[in-house]
Amino acid sequence: MTALGIREVSEHTGLSIDTLRWYEREGLIPLVERTSTGQRRYPPAAVRFIALVQALRRTGMPVAEVRHFVQLGGGRLENHPVRLALLEAQRESIERQVDQLHEDLAVLTGKMAEYRRLIDAGLDCEDEVAAPEGGTGRHLRSTA
Amino acid sequence: MTALGIREVSEHTGLSIDTLRWYEREGLIPLVERTSTGQRRYPPAAVRFIALVQALRRTGMPVAEVRHFVQLGGGRLENHPVRLALLEAQRESIERQVDQLHEDLAVLTGKMAEYRRLIDAGLDCEDEVAAPEGGTGRHLRSTA
DNA sequence: GGTTGCGCTGGAGTGGACTCCAGCGCGGAG
DNA sequence: CTCCGCGCTGGAGTCCACTCCAGCGCAACC
């Protein structure tokens, strides 16, 4: 009844229609039904599942691993601990990614501060004065 | 004097030797010098630059865009504002990524809580009881 | 003074994740 | 009835970022 067509799901999730079909072929999206004429229908459970798949993909889980997760059967009890463990592993991966992002952010902000300082002082860069085809070392000693 | 060989840089940065060479060909790594026999030497400035390139790549900047950044000349003053702007854009991108990661994390922890609840209750999944080739709906009504 | 090992180059190959297409069927609008 | 738009399928194509050679040179170690 509340099941959606592929276009609606595409708009709702931001995944392209082709990607939705491809994911399904690849075994990442179960629970998709068909009309009598063969068109896809996505019941709410499928739509919810897609949100999970998107979270896994966006956080860097490869398609093959998502498939593995999905193949852990139709929500049967004995597989829950396994799925839980996979999600836990991914959760840890996400936390590492956040840490890494913060480190990289620090690198960028550091570099940005350097550029601002140089702009203020009216200097070229300390590093990389790599033969700009005109004349070298026109920059002065740093003020600090 | 303190310049490093490619192997050392590879070990120091975690980038493979092939990747270092490829990055250089692609114009992502300037400042690399050569010995009289043609071997690469990485002075400290090059090594520092590589760290920046890594931060950009890891945070999702495409190789082409890093190249663009690098091509903004050998640290000459007039390019500093442009580089600064590019870094600022990337900084914002990183912040969006962190936000997205947190959203995805919430999806995962929510799903994990659900599995834990089901395990405790000894139930199959509410969703996705997709024809596990034996018999449907052996799960009971939820206790909550 | 050979052979082992690292480095170099240019180019080909790979893996992952889509993305596009031809060719067909269905169902509603005119 | 005919045409348009959407959806379907299987398969081919694309893009990106590496990764892997083959074939060569230098240098050092035994």
CSV table of C-alpha atoms (C1' of nucleotides) in Angstrom, one decimal:
chain,number,residue,atom,x,y,z
A,1,MET,CA,0.0,0.0,0.0
A,2,THR,CA,2.6,2.5,1.1
A,3,ALA,CA,5.1,0.8,-1.2
A,4,LEU,CA,7.1,3.2,-3.4
A,5,GLY,CA,8.1,3.0,-7.1
A,6,ILE,CA,11.7,3.1,-8.1
A,7,ARG,CA,11.6,6.8,-9.0
A,8,GLU,CA,10.2,7.8,-5.7
A,9,VAL,CA,12.9,5.8,-3.9
A,10,SER,CA,15.5,7.4,-6.0
A,11,GLU,CA,14.3,10.9,-5.2
A,12,HIS,CA,14.0,10.0,-1.5
A,13,THR,CA,17.4,8.5,-1.1
A,14,GLY,CA,19.5,10.4,-3.7
A,15,LEU,CA,20.6,7.1,-5.3
A,16,SER,CA,20.2,7.0,-9.0
A,17,ILE,CA,17.7,4.6,-10.5
A,18,ASP,CA,20.5,2.8,-12.2
A,19,THR,CA,22.3,2.5,-8.9
A,20,LEU,CA,19.2,1.1,-7.1
A,21,ARG,CA,18.8,-1.5,-9.8
A,22,TRP,CA,22.5,-2.3,-9.7
A,23,TYR,CA,22.5,-2.6,-5.9
A,24,GLU,CA,19.6,-5.0,-6.0
A,25,ARG,CA,21.3,-7.2,-8.7
A,26,GLU,CA,24.4,-7.1,-6.5
A,27,GLY,CA,22.4,-8.3,-3.5
A,28,LEU,CA,22.6,-5.2,-1.4
A,29,ILE,CA,18.8,-4.6,-1.4
A,30,PRO,CA,16.4,-7.3,-0.4
A,31,LEU,CA,12.7,-7.1,0.2
A,32,VAL,CA,11.9,-5.5,-3.1
A,33,GLU,CA,8.7,-6.6,-4.6
A,34,ARG,CA,7.3,-6.6,-8.1
A,35,THR,CA,3.9,-5.7,-9.6
A,36,SER,CA,2.3,-8.2,-11.9
A,37,THR,CA,4.0,-6.5,-14.8
A,38,GLY,CA,7.4,-6.8,-13.3
A,39,GLN,CA,7.9,-3.3,-11.9
A,40,ARG,CA,9.7,-2.8,-8.6
A,41,ARG,CA,7.8,-1.9,-5.5
A,42,TYR,CA,9.7,-0.9,-2.4
A,43,PRO,CA,7.8,-1.5,0.8
A,44,PRO,CA,8.8,0.6,3.9
A,45,ALA,CA,11.1,-2.1,5.2
A,46,ALA,CA,13.0,-2.0,2.0
A,47,VAL,CA,13.3,1.7,2.1
A,48,ARG,CA,14.5,1.5,5.7
A,49,PHE,CA,17.0,-1.1,4.7
A,50,ILE,CA,18.3,1.1,1.9
A,51,ALA,CA,19.0,3.8,4.5
A,52,LEU,CA,21.2,1.4,6.3
A,53,VAL,CA,23.0,0.3,3.2
A,54,GLN,CA,23.6,4.0,2.4
A,55,ALA,CA,25.1,4.5,5.8
A,56,LEU,CA,27.4,1.6,5.3
A,57,ARG,CA,28.5,2.6,1.8
A,58,ARG,CA,29.0,6.2,2.7
A,59,THR,CA,31.2,5.2,5.6
A,60,GLY,CA,33.4,3.3,3.3
A,61,MET,CA,32.2,-0.3,3.5
A,62,PRO,CA,32.9,-1.9,0.2
A,63,VAL,CA,29.9,-3.3,-1.8
A,64,ALA,CA,31.2,-6.8,-1.3
A,65,GLU,CA,31.1,-6.5,2.4
A,66,VAL,CA,27.6,-4.9,2.4
A,67,ARG,CA,26.5,-7.9,0.4
A,68,HIS,CA,28.0,-10.2,2.9
A,69,PHE,CA,26.1,-8.4,5.6
A,70,VAL,CA,22.9,-8.7,3.7
A,71,GLN,CA,23.4,-12.3,2.9
A,72,LEU,CA,23.3,-13.1,6.6
A,73,GLY,CA,19.8,-14.2,6.0
A,74,GLY,CA,16.3,-12.7,6.4
A,75,GLY,CA,16.7,-11.3,9.8
A,76,ARG,CA,16.8,-14.7,11.5
A,77,LEU,CA,17.8,-14.7,15.1
A,78,GLU,CA,21.0,-16.7,14.9
A,79,ASN,CA,22.5,-14.2,12.6
A,80,HIS,CA,21.8,-11.2,14.7
A,81,PRO,CA,25.0,-11.5,16.8
A,82,VAL,CA,27.1,-11.7,13.5
A,83,ARG,CA,25.4,-8.7,12.1
A,84,LEU,CA,25.8,-6.8,15.3
A,85,ALA,CA,29.6,-7.6,15.2
A,86,LEU,CA,29.8,-6.3,11.7
A,87,LEU,CA,28.1,-3.1,12.6
A,88,GLU,CA,30.3,-2.7,15.6
A,89,ALA,CA,33.4,-3.1,13.4
A,90,GLN,CA,32.0,-0.5,11.1
A,91,ARG,CA,31.2,1.8,14.0
A,92,GLU,CA,34.8,1.6,15.0
A,93,SER,CA,35.9,2.3,11.5
A,94,ILE,CA,33.7,5.4,11.5
A,95,GLU,CA,35.3,6.6,14.7
A,96,ARG,CA,38.8,6.2,13.2
A,97,GLN,CA,37.6,8.1,10.1
A,98,VAL,CA,36.4,10.9,12.3
A,99,ASP,CA,39.7,11.0,14.1
A,100,GLN,CA,41.6,11.0,10.8
A,101,LEU,CA,39.4,13.8,9.4
A,102,HIS,CA,40.2,15.9,12.5
A,103,GLU,CA,43.9,15.3,12.0
A,104,ASP,CA,43.6,16.3,8.4
A,105,LEU,CA,41.6,19.3,9.4
A,106,ALA,CA,44.4,20.3,11.7
A,107,VAL,CA,46.9,20.0,8.8
A,108,LEU,CA,44.7,22.3,6.7
A,109,THR,CA,44.0,24.9,9.3
A,110,GLY,CA,47.7,25.0,10.1
A,111,LYS,CA,48.5,25.5,6.4
A,112,MET,CA,45.8,28.1,6.2
A,113,ALA,CA,47.2,30.0,9.1
A,114,GLU,CA,50.6,30.0,7.4
A,115,TYR,CA,49.2,31.5,4.2
A,116,ARG,CA,47.4,34.2,6.2
A,117,ARG,CA,50.6,35.0,8.0
A,118,LEU,CA,52.5,35.2,4.7
A,119,ILE,CA,49.9,37.3,3.1
A,120,ASP,CA,49.9,39.7,6.0
A,121,ALA,CA,53.7,39.9,5.9
A,122,GLY,CA,53.6,40.3,2.1
A,123,LEU,CA,55.9,37.3,1.6
A,124,ASP,CA,56.2,34.4,-0.8
A,125,CYS,CA,56.2,31.0,0.6
A,126,GLU,CA,59.1,29.7,2.7
A,127,ASP,CA,59.0,26.4,1.0
A,128,GLU,CA,58.5,25.6,-2.6
A,129,VAL,CA,60.1,28.5,-4.4
A,130,ALA,CA,60.7,25.9,-7.1
A,131,ALA,CA,62.2,27.7,-10.1
A,132,PRO,CA,59.2,29.9,-11.1
A,133,GLU,CA,61.0,30.6,-14.4
A,134,GLY,CA,61.9,34.1,-13.5
A,135,GLY,CA,64.3,34.6,-10.6
A,136,THR,CA,64.8,32.8,-7.4
A,137,GLY,CA,64.6,33.9,-3.8
A,138,ARG,CA,63.1,37.3,-4.0
A,139,HIS,CA,61.4,36.6,-0.7
A,140,LEU,CA,62.9,38.1,2.5
A,141,ARG,CA,63.8,36.5,5.7
A,142,SER,CA,60.9,35.7,7.9
A,143,THR,CA,59.9,38.3,10.5
A,144,ALA,CA,59.5,35.8,13.3
B,1,MET,CA,71.6,16.9,3.4
B,2,THR,CA,68.5,15.8,5.3
B,3,ALA,CA,66.8,14.9,2.0
B,4,LEU,CA,65.3,11.5,1.9
B,5,GLY,CA,65.2,8.7,-0.7
B,6,ILE,CA,62.0,7.5,-2.2
B,7,ARG,CA,61.9,4.4,0.0
B,8,GLU,CA,62.2,6.4,3.2
B,9,VAL,CA,59.5,8.8,2.1
B,10,SER,CA,57.3,5.8,1.3
B,11,GLU,CA,57.8,4.4,4.7
B,12,HIS,CA,57.4,7.7,6.4
B,13,THR,CA,54.1,8.6,4.6
B,14,GLY,CA,52.6,5.2,4.0
B,15,LEU,CA,52.2,6.0,0.3
B,16,SER,CA,53.6,3.3,-2.0
B,17,ILE,CA,56.7,4.0,-4.0
B,18,ASP,CA,54.6,3.7,-7.2
B,19,THR,CA,52.1,6.1,-5.9
B,20,LEU,CA,54.8,8.6,-5.0
B,21,ARG,CA,56.2,8.4,-8.5
B,22,TRP,CA,52.7,8.6,-10.0
B,23,TYR,CA,51.7,11.6,-7.9
B,24,GLU,CA,54.9,13.3,-9.1
B,25,ARG,CA,54.1,12.6,-12.7
B,26,GLU,CA,50.6,13.9,-12.2
B,27,GLY,CA,52.0,17.1,-10.8
B,28,LEU,CA,50.9,16.6,-7.2
B,29,ILE,CA,54.4,16.7,-5.7
B,30,PRO,CA,56.8,19.5,-6.6
B,31,LEU,CA,60.2,20.2,-5.1
B,32,VAL,CA,61.6,16.7,-5.7
B,33,GLU,CA,65.2,16.8,-6.6
B,34,ARG,CA,67.5,14.2,-8.3
B,35,THR,CA,70.9,12.9,-7.7
B,36,SER,CA,73.4,13.0,-10.6
B,37,THR,CA,72.4,9.5,-11.5
B,38,GLY,CA,68.7,10.4,-11.6
B,39,GLN,CA,67.4,9.1,-8.3
B,40,ARG,CA,64.8,11.1,-6.5
B,41,ARG,CA,65.7,13.1,-3.4
B,42,TYR,CA,63.0,14.6,-1.2
B,43,PRO,CA,64.1,17.7,0.7
B,44,PRO,CA,62.1,18.5,3.9
B,45,ALA,CA,59.9,21.0,2.1
B,46,ALA,CA,58.8,18.2,-0.3
B,47,VAL,CA,58.1,15.9,2.5
B,48,ARG,CA,56.0,18.5,4.2
B,49,PHE,CA,54.2,19.2,1.0
B,50,ILE,CA,53.4,15.5,0.7
B,51,ALA,CA,51.7,15.6,4.1
B,52,LEU,CA,49.4,18.4,2.8
B,53,VAL,CA,48.7,16.4,-0.3
B,54,GLN,CA,47.8,13.4,1.8
B,55,ALA,CA,45.5,15.4,3.9
B,56,LEU,CA,43.7,16.7,0.8
B,57,ARG,CA,43.5,13.3,-0.8
B,58,ARG,CA,42.3,11.6,2.3
B,59,THR,CA,39.6,14.1,2.8
B,60,GLY,CA,38.3,13.4,-0.7
B,61,MET,CA,39.8,16.0,-2.9
B,62,PRO,CA,40.2,14.5,-6.4
B,63,VAL,CA,43.7,14.2,-7.8
B,64,ALA,CA,42.8,16.7,-10.5
B,65,GLU,CA,41.9,19.3,-8.0
B,66,VAL,CA,45.0,18.8,-5.9
B,67,ARG,CA,47.0,19.3,-9.1
B,68,HIS,CA,45.2,22.5,-9.7
B,69,PHE,CA,46.1,23.6,-6.2
B,70,VAL,CA,49.7,22.7,-6.8
B,71,GLN,CA,49.8,24.4,-10.1
B,72,LEU,CA,49.1,27.7,-8.4
B,73,GLY,CA,52.8,28.4,-8.7
B,74,GLY,CA,55.8,28.1,-6.5
B,75,GLY,CA,54.4,29.7,-3.4
B,76,ARG,CA,54.3,33.1,-5.0
B,77,LEU,CA,52.4,35.8,-3.0
B,78,GLU,CA,49.7,36.6,-5.5
B,79,ASN,CA,48.5,33.0,-5.4
B,80,HIS,CA,48.2,32.7,-1.6
B,81,PRO,CA,44.7,34.1,-1.5
B,82,VAL,CA,43.6,31.6,-4.1
B,83,ARG,CA,45.2,28.7,-2.3
B,84,LEU,CA,43.7,29.9,0.9
B,85,ALA,CA,40.3,29.9,-0.6
B,86,LEU,CA,40.7,26.4,-1.9
B,87,LEU,CA,41.8,25.2,1.5
B,88,GLU,CA,38.9,26.9,3.1
B,89,ALA,CA,36.5,25.2,0.7
B,90,GLN,CA,38.1,21.9,1.6
B,91,ARG,CA,37.8,22.7,5.3
B,92,GLU,CA,34.1,23.2,4.9
B,93,SER,CA,33.9,19.9,2.9
B,94,ILE,CA,35.6,18.2,5.8
B,95,GLU,CA,33.2,19.6,8.3
B,96,ARG,CA,30.3,18.3,6.2
B,97,GLN,CA,31.9,14.9,6.0
B,98,VAL,CA,32.2,14.8,9.8
B,99,ASP,CA,28.6,15.7,10.1
B,100,GLN,CA,27.6,13.1,7.6
B,101,LEU,CA,29.7,10.5,9.4
B,102,HIS,CA,27.9,11.4,12.7
B,103,GLU,CA,24.6,10.9,11.0
B,104,ASP,CA,25.6,7.6,9.6
B,105,LEU,CA,27.0,6.6,13.0
B,106,ALA,CA,23.6,7.3,14.5
B,107,VAL,CA,22.0,5.1,11.9
B,108,LEU,CA,24.4,2.3,12.8
B,109,THR,CA,24.0,2.6,16.6
B,110,GLY,CA,20.3,2.7,16.2
B,111,LYS,CA,20.3,-0.4,14.1
B,112,MET,CA,22.7,-2.0,16.6
B,113,ALA,CA,20.4,-1.2,19.5
B,114,GLU,CA,17.6,-2.8,17.5
B,115,TYR,CA,19.6,-6.0,17.1
B,116,ARG,CA,20.5,-6.1,20.8
B,117,ARG,CA,16.9,-5.7,21.7
B,118,LEU,CA,15.8,-8.5,19.4
B,119,ILE,CA,18.5,-10.8,20.7
B,120,ASP,CA,17.5,-10.1,24.2
B,121,ALA,CA,13.9,-10.9,23.3
B,122,GLY,CA,14.9,-13.9,21.3
B,123,LEU,CA,13.2,-12.7,18.2
B,124,ASP,CA,13.8,-12.6,14.5
B,125,CYS,CA,13.9,-9.3,12.8
B,126,GLU,CA,10.7,-7.3,12.4
B,127,ASP,CA,11.5,-6.3,8.9
B,128,GLU,CA,13.0,-8.5,6.2
B,129,VAL,CA,11.6,-12.0,6.8
B,130,ALA,CA,12.1,-12.4,3.1
B,131,ALA,CA,11.2,-16.0,2.3
B,132,PRO,CA,14.0,-17.9,4.0
B,133,GLU,CA,13.0,-20.9,2.0
B,134,GLY,CA,11.6,-22.8,4.9
B,135,GLY,CA,8.6,-21.2,6.5
B,136,THR,CA,7.5,-17.6,7.1
B,137,GLY,CA,6.7,-15.6,10.1
B,138,ARG,CA,7.8,-17.9,13.0
B,139,HIS,CA,8.6,-14.8,15.0
B,140,LEU,CA,6.2,-13.6,17.6
B,141,ARG,CA,4.6,-10.3,18.3
B,142,SER,CA,7.0,-7.8,19.8
B,143,THR,CA,7.0,-7.6,23.6
B,144,ALA,CA,7.3,-3.8,23.7
C,1,DG,C1',84.1,-9.1,-12.1
C,2,DG,C1',79.6,-11.1,-11.7
C,3,DT,C1',75.3,-10.9,-9.6
C,4,DT,C1',72.1,-8.8,-6.4
C,5,DG,C1',69.3,-5.0,-5.4
C,6,DC,C1',67.3,-0.6,-5.8
C,7,DG,C1',65.8,3.0,-8.7
C,8,DC,C1',64.2,4.8,-13.3
C,9,DT,C1',60.8,5.2,-17.3
C,10,DG,C1',56.8,4.6,-20.2
C,11,DG,C1',53.1,2.1,-20.7
C,12,DA,C1',49.7,-1.4,-19.8
C,13,DG,C1',46.6,-3.5,-16.5
C,14,DT,C1',43.4,-3.7,-12.5
C,15,DG,C1',39.6,-3.1,-9.2
C,16,DG,C1',35.7,-0.8,-7.6
C,17,DA,C1',31.6,1.4,-8.3
C,18,DC,C1',28.8,2.9,-10.9
C,19,DT,C1',26.6,4.7,-15.6
C,20,DC,C1',24.8,4.1,-20.1
C,21,DC,C1',22.5,1.8,-23.8
C,22,DA,C1',19.7,-1.1,-27.0
C,23,DG,C1',15.8,-3.3,-27.4
C,24,DC,C1',11.6,-4.7,-25.5
C,25,DG,C1',6.8,-4.5,-22.8
C,26,DC,C1',3.1,-2.0,-20.5
C,27,DG,C1',-0.5,1.3,-19.7
C,28,DG,C1',-2.6,5.7,-20.3
C,29,DA,C1',-3.7,10.1,-23.5
C,30,DG,C1',-5.5,11.6,-27.6
D,1,DC,C1',-5.2,2.3,-32.6
D,2,DT,C1',-1.0,4.7,-32.1
D,3,DC,C1',2.2,7.1,-29.6
D,4,DC,C1',4.7,8.6,-25.4
D,5,DG,C1',6.9,7.9,-21.2
D,6,DC,C1',8.4,4.9,-17.8
D,7,DG,C1',10.3,0.6,-16.4
D,8,DC,C1',12.7,-3.8,-17.3
D,9,DT,C1',17.0,-6.7,-18.7
D,10,DG,C1',21.7,-8.0,-19.8
D,11,DG,C1',25.6,-6.3,-21.1
D,12,DA,C1',29.0,-2.9,-22.4
D,13,DG,C1',31.4,1.3,-21.2
D,14,DT,C1',33.5,4.8,-18.2
D,15,DC,C1',36.0,7.0,-14.6
D,16,DC,C1',39.3,7.2,-11.0
D,17,DA,C1',43.2,6.1,-8.7
D,18,DC,C1',46.3,3.5,-8.5
D,19,DT,C1',49.4,-0.9,-9.4
D,20,DC,C1',52.2,-3.7,-12.0
D,21,DC,C1',55.4,-4.8,-15.5
D,22,DA,C1',59.6,-5.0,-18.8
D,23,DG,C1',63.7,-3.5,-19.7
D,24,DC,C1',67.4,-0.7,-18.4
D,25,DG,C1',71.4,1.6,-15.5
D,26,DC,C1',74.2,2.3,-11.5
D,27,DA,C1',76.6,0.8,-7.4
D,28,DA,C1',78.0,-2.1,-4.0
D,29,DC,C1',79.2,-6.4,-2.0
D,30,DC,C1',81.6,-10.9,-2.1
